[in-house]
């Protein structure tokens, strides 16, 4: 989808766990550092999260071999516990995440503005890989 000359990318997964477990794993820094990576050769070395409208978050993602790393952070524009979060990244792009209970668990959908440096498919695949890592973590780590 493209809006205002901005491409919006969507990734999603249904996680088989209660919403309170999912919400905690998604937002608690002690959990974020365990699942937030797109592949086994990356990891999140630190995470901070002030989960409230106007609150800031930041995670440090690094290649395990030390060759590259970056900070991923922004400010929450809206937080509705167990349902929705919207935030603006440090570069001005926006992200919307919804949590919808269904018969199979909770469907998490992320819509985010694409950045202009990497191909759309690469961005989608990277964010989907992190979402899939979250799903594996939650479904294998219960109870959190």
Tab-separated table of C-alpha atoms in Angstrom:
chain	number	residue	atom	x	y	z
A	1	UNK	CA	0.000	0.000	0.000
A	2	UNK	CA	1.243	3.521	-0.763
A	3	UNK	CA	-0.005	6.670	0.921
A	4	UNK	CA	1.207	10.232	0.300
A	5	UNK	CA	4.058	8.859	-1.832
A	6	UNK	CA	5.051	6.672	1.122
A	7	UNK	CA	5.032	2.897	0.757
A	8	UNK	CA	3.511	1.130	3.765
A	9	UNK	CA	4.662	-2.441	4.356
A	10	UNK	CA	2.610	-4.971	6.331
A	11	UNK	CA	3.803	-8.051	8.200
A	12	UNK	CA	1.728	-10.295	10.468
A	13	UNK	CA	1.657	-13.474	12.517
A	14	UNK	CA	-0.834	-15.263	14.720
A	15	UNK	CA	0.702	-16.232	18.056
A	16	UNK	CA	-0.859	-19.048	20.048
A	17	UNK	CA	-0.723	-17.521	23.539
A	18	UNK	CA	-2.866	-15.366	25.823
A	19	UNK	CA	-2.846	-11.634	25.088
A	20	UNK	CA	-1.286	-10.758	28.469
A	21	UNK	CA	1.685	-13.072	27.771
A	22	UNK	CA	2.084	-11.636	24.271
A	23	UNK	CA	1.876	-8.028	25.472
A	24	UNK	CA	4.509	-8.629	28.171
A	25	UNK	CA	6.900	-10.431	25.804
A	26	UNK	CA	6.472	-7.713	23.143
A	27	UNK	CA	7.126	-4.817	25.534
A	28	UNK	CA	9.315	-5.961	28.451
A	29	UNK	CA	12.992	-5.195	27.736
A	30	UNK	CA	14.090	-8.445	29.408
A	31	UNK	CA	12.080	-10.313	26.768
A	32	UNK	CA	12.811	-8.022	23.798
A	33	UNK	CA	16.515	-8.883	23.994
A	34	UNK	CA	15.648	-12.577	23.648
A	35	UNK	CA	13.568	-12.440	20.461
A	36	UNK	CA	14.286	-9.225	18.537
A	37	UNK	CA	16.546	-10.420	15.729
A	38	UNK	CA	15.956	-11.183	12.065
A	39	UNK	CA	18.479	-14.061	11.961
A	40	UNK	CA	20.702	-16.156	14.212
A	41	UNK	CA	23.765	-14.037	13.416
A	42	UNK	CA	22.144	-10.922	14.940
A	43	UNK	CA	21.035	-10.076	18.467
A	44	UNK	CA	19.582	-7.229	20.487
A	45	UNK	CA	22.113	-6.308	23.140
A	46	UNK	CA	19.951	-3.844	25.076
A	47	UNK	CA	16.394	-2.577	25.134
A	48	UNK	CA	14.627	0.266	26.920
A	49	UNK	CA	10.874	0.850	26.768
A	50	UNK	CA	8.714	3.561	28.353
A	51	UNK	CA	5.381	2.145	27.174
A	52	UNK	CA	3.024	5.116	27.258
A	53	UNK	CA	1.871	7.799	24.871
A	54	UNK	CA	4.843	10.153	24.630
A	55	UNK	CA	7.216	7.516	26.014
A	56	UNK	CA	10.439	6.588	24.251
A	57	UNK	CA	11.877	3.199	23.334
A	58	UNK	CA	15.257	2.113	22.047
A	59	UNK	CA	16.908	-1.185	21.188
A	60	UNK	CA	20.499	-1.824	20.144
A	61	UNK	CA	20.749	-4.425	17.376
A	62	UNK	CA	24.154	-5.835	16.454
A	63	UNK	CA	25.694	-8.489	14.265
A	64	UNK	CA	27.119	-11.167	16.575
A	65	UNK	CA	30.502	-10.906	14.834
A	66	UNK	CA	30.662	-7.195	15.746
A	67	UNK	CA	30.768	-6.052	12.110
A	68	UNK	CA	27.702	-3.801	12.277
A	69	UNK	CA	25.088	-2.452	14.682
A	70	UNK	CA	22.391	0.168	14.919
A	71	UNK	CA	19.887	1.699	17.317
A	72	UNK	CA	16.173	1.241	16.663
A	73	UNK	CA	14.071	3.731	18.553
A	74	UNK	CA	11.309	6.255	18.593
A	75	UNK	CA	8.418	7.787	20.501
A	76	UNK	CA	4.973	6.320	21.133
A	77	UNK	CA	2.159	8.346	19.581
A	78	UNK	CA	-0.612	6.133	20.989
A	79	UNK	CA	-0.760	3.104	23.275
A	80	UNK	CA	-3.940	1.146	23.995
A	81	UNK	CA	-2.856	-1.788	26.181
A	82	UNK	CA	-3.432	-5.222	24.628
A	83	UNK	CA	-4.823	-3.660	21.415
A	84	UNK	CA	-2.740	-1.039	19.622
A	85	UNK	CA	0.445	0.941	19.529
A	86	UNK	CA	1.525	3.638	17.118
A	87	UNK	CA	4.958	5.177	17.128
A	88	UNK	CA	7.252	7.437	15.158
A	89	UNK	CA	10.793	6.261	14.524
A	90	UNK	CA	13.789	8.560	14.902
A	91	UNK	CA	13.864	9.102	11.118
A	92	UNK	CA	10.197	10.209	11.024
A	93	UNK	CA	8.677	7.002	9.667
A	94	UNK	CA	5.566	5.716	11.414
A	95	UNK	CA	4.547	2.271	12.620
A	96	UNK	CA	1.141	0.902	13.652
A	97	UNK	CA	0.838	-2.430	15.476
A	98	UNK	CA	-2.482	-4.097	16.268
A	99	UNK	CA	-3.147	-7.084	18.526
A	100	UNK	CA	-6.400	-8.909	17.685
A	101	UNK	CA	-7.635	-11.902	19.655
A	102	UNK	CA	-9.017	-14.741	17.544
A	103	UNK	CA	-9.712	-18.474	17.821
A	104	UNK	CA	-6.038	-19.325	17.178
A	105	UNK	CA	-4.523	-16.861	19.651
A	106	UNK	CA	-3.623	-13.274	18.839
A	107	UNK	CA	-2.976	-11.867	15.377
A	108	UNK	CA	-0.259	-9.216	15.466
A	109	UNK	CA	-0.150	-6.919	12.438
A	110	UNK	CA	2.567	-4.324	11.866
A	111	UNK	CA	2.182	-1.596	9.244
A	112	UNK	CA	5.300	0.513	8.760
A	113	UNK	CA	6.561	3.180	6.407
A	114	UNK	CA	9.298	1.874	4.141
A	115	UNK	CA	12.666	3.579	4.189
A	116	UNK	CA	14.276	4.611	0.919
A	117	UNK	CA	17.646	2.853	1.089
A	118	UNK	CA	16.762	-0.843	0.890
A	119	UNK	CA	14.404	-2.765	-1.417
A	120	UNK	CA	10.801	-3.158	-0.191
A	121	UNK	CA	11.100	-6.964	-0.243
A	122	UNK	CA	14.222	-6.854	1.933
A	123	UNK	CA	12.504	-4.616	4.476
A	124	UNK	CA	9.374	-6.803	4.512
A	125	UNK	CA	11.436	-9.979	4.882
A	126	UNK	CA	13.501	-8.504	7.727
A	127	UNK	CA	10.510	-7.295	9.728
A	128	UNK	CA	8.669	-10.571	9.062
A	129	UNK	CA	11.702	-12.533	10.276
A	130	UNK	CA	11.659	-10.571	13.540
A	131	UNK	CA	7.903	-11.186	13.867
A	132	UNK	CA	8.473	-14.911	13.271
A	133	UNK	CA	11.235	-14.895	15.902
A	134	UNK	CA	8.771	-13.333	18.367
A	135	UNK	CA	6.184	-16.021	17.583
A	136	UNK	CA	8.728	-18.817	18.142
A	137	UNK	CA	9.929	-17.231	21.381
A	138	UNK	CA	6.473	-16.796	22.891
A	139	UNK	CA	5.146	-20.176	21.806
A	140	UNK	CA	8.202	-21.996	23.171
A	141	UNK	CA	8.891	-19.948	26.311
A	142	UNK	CA	5.603	-20.257	28.181
A	143	UNK	CA	4.994	-19.450	30.893
A	144	UNK	CA	6.816	-16.128	30.627
